[in-house]
């Protein structure tokens, strides 16, 4: 049996203050195979980005990994030294963050920022690095002349393409994409999604794709998990969840998006901070489909705070 590229088991992340400990990720387990696209959906604040930052060990105080394990290609990520982490990031796992403008240095040209990846991580001569930077912009459909541009001189879609190009620079086997189309209009969203698909097929990397938009996720993902209040409530092949969701929160999340056609319908939702009563571990309800049972499907009023 092939070892998964990424294995996360019982991951628990807490934010620790003098007053209390807040559990943001609660015993989450999943795996990602080579070349697989694994989607992670859920509302803002449910713990999606915390998982992504934990995988790369980018969590900052007061966040701590309180339990569980993260293994990449058989290597225990949680035991890596500072030097080993520097080699691990970008080369083995790279990340596309939510806001491209915040990910780019505003006082450096796009070209200098891409060149810095190659000169820092591969000790590549500057002239060769500049050539590779141009090739990366070709890959994402941006004219090479834009190497001399500063981030503010690019549109939102172009900035996002630059960030994706930088993430693929060292050909990592896994790309984490955290809300890569946030704040982009619908047309540009579709262009970016098409770009990600093409790159994934051409370069062969696996993807952890994080979003709250279920329609975008099912378009790209092979499998997906739905997350609520720090826990996974449902995991299955993406078409199965989209076509026949089992957990009440999955249905609520999908119903939170208005239909593009048909009669008007009232959008439904859940109370802020409500957790479903006594969510146990995921249990199978069909081939490859796992769901967290609830007591009568009813949420309690326990606040996840």
mmCIF file of N, CA, C and O in Angstrom, residues 165-199:
data_model
loop_
_atom_site.group_PDB
_atom_site.id
_atom_site.type_symbol
_atom_site.label_atom_id
_atom_site.label_comp_id
_atom_site.label_asym_id
_atom_site.label_seq_id
_atom_site.Cartn_x
_atom_site.Cartn_y
_atom_site.Cartn_z
ATOM 1 N N UNK A 165 2.980 31.379 -8.885
ATOM 2 C CA UNK A 165 4.240 31.085 -9.564
ATOM 3 C C UNK A 165 5.380 30.920 -8.559
ATOM 4 O O UNK A 165 6.199 30.011 -8.664
ATOM 5 N N UNK A 166 5.424 31.803 -7.564
ATOM 6 C CA UNK A 166 6.474 31.718 -6.548
ATOM 7 C C UNK A 166 6.356 30.427 -5.742
ATOM 8 O O UNK A 166 7.355 29.796 -5.396
ATOM 9 N N UNK A 167 5.117 30.018 -5.464
ATOM 10 C CA UNK A 167 4.915 28.799 -4.684
ATOM 11 C C UNK A 167 5.374 27.558 -5.444
ATOM 12 O O UNK A 167 5.820 26.577 -4.839
ATOM 13 N N UNK A 168 5.281 27.593 -6.772
ATOM 14 C CA UNK A 168 5.687 26.429 -7.575
ATOM 15 C C UNK A 168 7.146 26.496 -8.024
ATOM 16 O O UNK A 168 7.616 25.595 -8.720
ATOM 17 N N UNK A 169 7.852 27.541 -7.621
ATOM 18 C CA UNK A 169 9.204 27.789 -8.136
ATOM 19 C C UNK A 169 10.145 26.602 -7.955
ATOM 20 O O UNK A 169 10.910 26.250 -8.853
ATOM 21 N N UNK A 170 10.111 25.965 -6.780
ATOM 22 C CA UNK A 170 11.028 24.858 -6.490
ATOM 23 C C UNK A 170 10.377 23.498 -6.696
ATOM 24 O O UNK A 170 10.888 22.486 -6.222
ATOM 25 N N UNK A 171 9.253 23.491 -7.390
ATOM 26 C CA UNK A 171 8.524 22.261 -7.715
ATOM 27 C C UNK A 171 8.229 21.411 -6.480
ATOM 28 O O UNK A 171 8.576 20.220 -6.425
ATOM 29 N N UNK A 172 7.583 21.960 -5.463
ATOM 30 C CA UNK A 172 7.271 21.169 -4.268
ATOM 31 C C UNK A 172 6.212 20.117 -4.587
ATOM 32 O O UNK A 172 5.330 20.349 -5.422
ATOM 33 N N UNK A 173 6.267 18.972 -3.918
ATOM 34 C CA UNK A 173 5.253 17.931 -4.150
ATOM 35 C C UNK A 173 3.872 18.308 -3.621
ATOM 36 O O UNK A 173 2.878 17.725 -4.028
ATOM 37 N N UNK A 174 3.809 19.277 -2.667
ATOM 38 C CA UNK A 174 2.527 19.666 -2.086
ATOM 39 C C UNK A 174 2.409 21.179 -2.051
ATOM 40 O O UNK A 174 3.323 21.872 -1.598
ATOM 41 N N UNK A 175 1.265 21.662 -2.516
ATOM 42 C CA UNK A 175 0.954 23.088 -2.459
ATOM 43 C C UNK A 175 -0.263 23.276 -1.555
ATOM 44 O O UNK A 175 -1.276 22.598 -1.727
ATOM 45 N N UNK A 176 -0.144 24.169 -0.579
ATOM 46 C CA UNK A 176 -1.281 24.538 0.256
ATOM 47 C C UNK A 176 -1.829 25.856 -0.280
ATOM 48 O O UNK A 176 -1.089 26.839 -0.372
ATOM 49 N N UNK A 177 -3.093 25.861 -0.653
ATOM 50 C CA UNK A 177 -3.720 27.071 -1.194
ATOM 51 C C UNK A 177 -4.817 27.510 -0.245
ATOM 52 O O UNK A 177 -5.862 26.863 -0.149
ATOM 53 N N UNK A 178 -4.566 28.596 0.468
ATOM 54 C CA UNK A 178 -5.490 29.088 1.480
ATOM 55 C C UNK A 178 -6.314 30.232 0.904
ATOM 56 O O UNK A 178 -5.832 31.359 0.790
ATOM 57 N N UNK A 179 -7.541 29.924 0.508
ATOM 58 C CA UNK A 179 -8.448 30.921 -0.078
ATOM 59 C C UNK A 179 -7.763 31.683 -1.221
ATOM 60 O O UNK A 179 -7.661 32.924 -1.193
ATOM 61 N N UNK A 180 -7.289 30.979 -2.261
ATOM 62 C CA UNK A 180 -6.502 31.655 -3.302
ATOM 63 C C UNK A 180 -7.290 32.616 -4.167
ATOM 64 O O UNK A 180 -6.688 33.394 -4.911
ATOM 65 N N UNK A 181 -8.625 32.575 -4.097
ATOM 66 C CA UNK A 181 -9.415 33.478 -4.945
ATOM 67 C C UNK A 181 -10.191 34.512 -4.141
ATOM 68 O O UNK A 181 -11.080 35.184 -4.674
ATOM 69 N N UNK A 182 -9.847 34.675 -2.853
ATOM 70 C CA UNK A 182 -10.531 35.656 -2.017
ATOM 71 C C UNK A 182 -10.376 37.069 -2.593
ATOM 72 O O UNK A 182 -9.298 37.449 -3.043
ATOM 73 N N UNK A 183 -11.439 37.841 -2.578
ATOM 74 C CA UNK A 183 -11.472 39.254 -2.992
ATOM 75 C C UNK A 183 -11.287 39.446 -4.497
ATOM 76 O O UNK A 183 -11.090 40.566 -4.958
ATOM 77 N N UNK A 184 -11.361 38.368 -5.278
ATOM 78 C CA UNK A 184 -11.296 38.487 -6.733
ATOM 79 C C UNK A 184 -12.699 38.365 -7.309
ATOM 80 O O UNK A 184 -13.546 37.650 -6.770
ATOM 81 N N UNK A 185 -12.952 39.058 -8.417
ATOM 82 C CA UNK A 185 -14.280 38.953 -9.007
ATOM 83 C C UNK A 185 -14.464 37.573 -9.641
ATOM 84 O O UNK A 185 -13.510 36.814 -9.803
ATOM 85 N N UNK A 186 -15.700 37.248 -10.009
ATOM 86 C CA UNK A 186 -16.052 35.894 -10.435
ATOM 87 C C UNK A 186 -15.268 35.470 -11.676
ATOM 88 O O UNK A 186 -14.808 34.332 -11.780
ATOM 89 N N UNK A 187 -15.099 36.382 -12.621
ATOM 90 C CA UNK A 187 -14.379 36.046 -13.861
ATOM 91 C C UNK A 187 -12.922 35.718 -13.549
ATOM 92 O O UNK A 187 -12.382 34.711 -14.030
ATOM 93 N N UNK A 188 -12.286 36.544 -12.734
ATOM 94 C CA UNK A 188 -10.882 36.301 -12.378
ATOM 95 C C UNK A 188 -10.758 35.032 -11.539
ATOM 96 O O UNK A 188 -9.799 34.268 -11.685
ATOM 97 N N UNK A 189 -11.730 34.760 -10.677
ATOM 98 C CA UNK A 189 -11.736 33.517 -9.912
ATOM 99 C C UNK A 189 -11.651 32.314 -10.833
ATOM 100 O O UNK A 189 -10.854 31.394 -10.607
ATOM 101 N N UNK A 190 -12.479 32.317 -11.865
ATOM 102 C CA UNK A 190 -12.494 31.189 -12.793
ATOM 103 C C UNK A 190 -11.166 31.071 -13.540
ATOM 104 O O UNK A 190 -10.682 29.965 -13.795
ATOM 105 N N UNK A 191 -10.558 32.197 -13.879
ATOM 106 C CA UNK A 191 -9.262 32.169 -14.553
ATOM 107 C C UNK A 191 -8.194 31.571 -13.633
ATOM 108 O O UNK A 191 -7.358 30.767 -14.073
ATOM 109 N N UNK A 192 -8.206 31.980 -12.371
ATOM 110 C CA UNK A 192 -7.227 31.462 -11.419
ATOM 111 C C UNK A 192 -7.440 29.966 -11.201
ATOM 112 O O UNK A 192 -6.476 29.189 -11.147
ATOM 113 N N UNK A 193 -8.700 29.529 -11.096
ATOM 114 C CA UNK A 193 -8.982 28.110 -10.910
ATOM 115 C C UNK A 193 -8.491 27.295 -12.105
ATOM 116 O O UNK A 193 -7.911 26.214 -11.946
ATOM 117 N N UNK A 194 -8.714 27.813 -13.301
ATOM 118 C CA UNK A 194 -8.235 27.128 -14.502
ATOM 119 C C UNK A 194 -6.714 27.063 -14.510
ATOM 120 O O UNK A 194 -6.116 26.038 -14.896
ATOM 121 N N UNK A 195 -6.066 28.147 -14.061
ATOM 122 C CA UNK A 195 -4.608 28.178 -13.982
ATOM 123 C C UNK A 195 -4.089 27.121 -13.005
ATOM 124 O O UNK A 195 -3.123 26.399 -13.288
ATOM 125 N N UNK A 196 -4.737 27.003 -11.861
ATOM 126 C CA UNK A 196 -4.323 26.022 -10.860
ATOM 127 C C UNK A 196 -4.469 24.608 -11.422
ATOM 128 O O UNK A 196 -3.587 23.759 -11.247
ATOM 129 N N UNK A 197 -5.578 24.334 -12.096
ATOM 130 C CA UNK A 197 -5.791 23.009 -12.698
ATOM 131 C C UNK A 197 -4.692 22.679 -13.696
ATOM 132 O O UNK A 197 -4.129 21.580 -13.693
ATOM 133 N N UNK A 198 -4.392 23.634 -14.573
ATOM 134 C CA UNK A 198 -3.362 23.401 -15.602
ATOM 135 C C UNK A 198 -1.995 23.146 -14.968
ATOM 136 O O UNK A 198 -1.274 22.235 -15.380
ATOM 137 N N UNK A 199 -1.643 23.960 -13.968
ATOM 138 C CA UNK A 199 -0.349 23.790 -13.310
ATOM 139 C C UNK A 199 -0.278 22.448 -12.587
ATOM 140 O O UNK A 199 0.756 21.769 -12.619
#
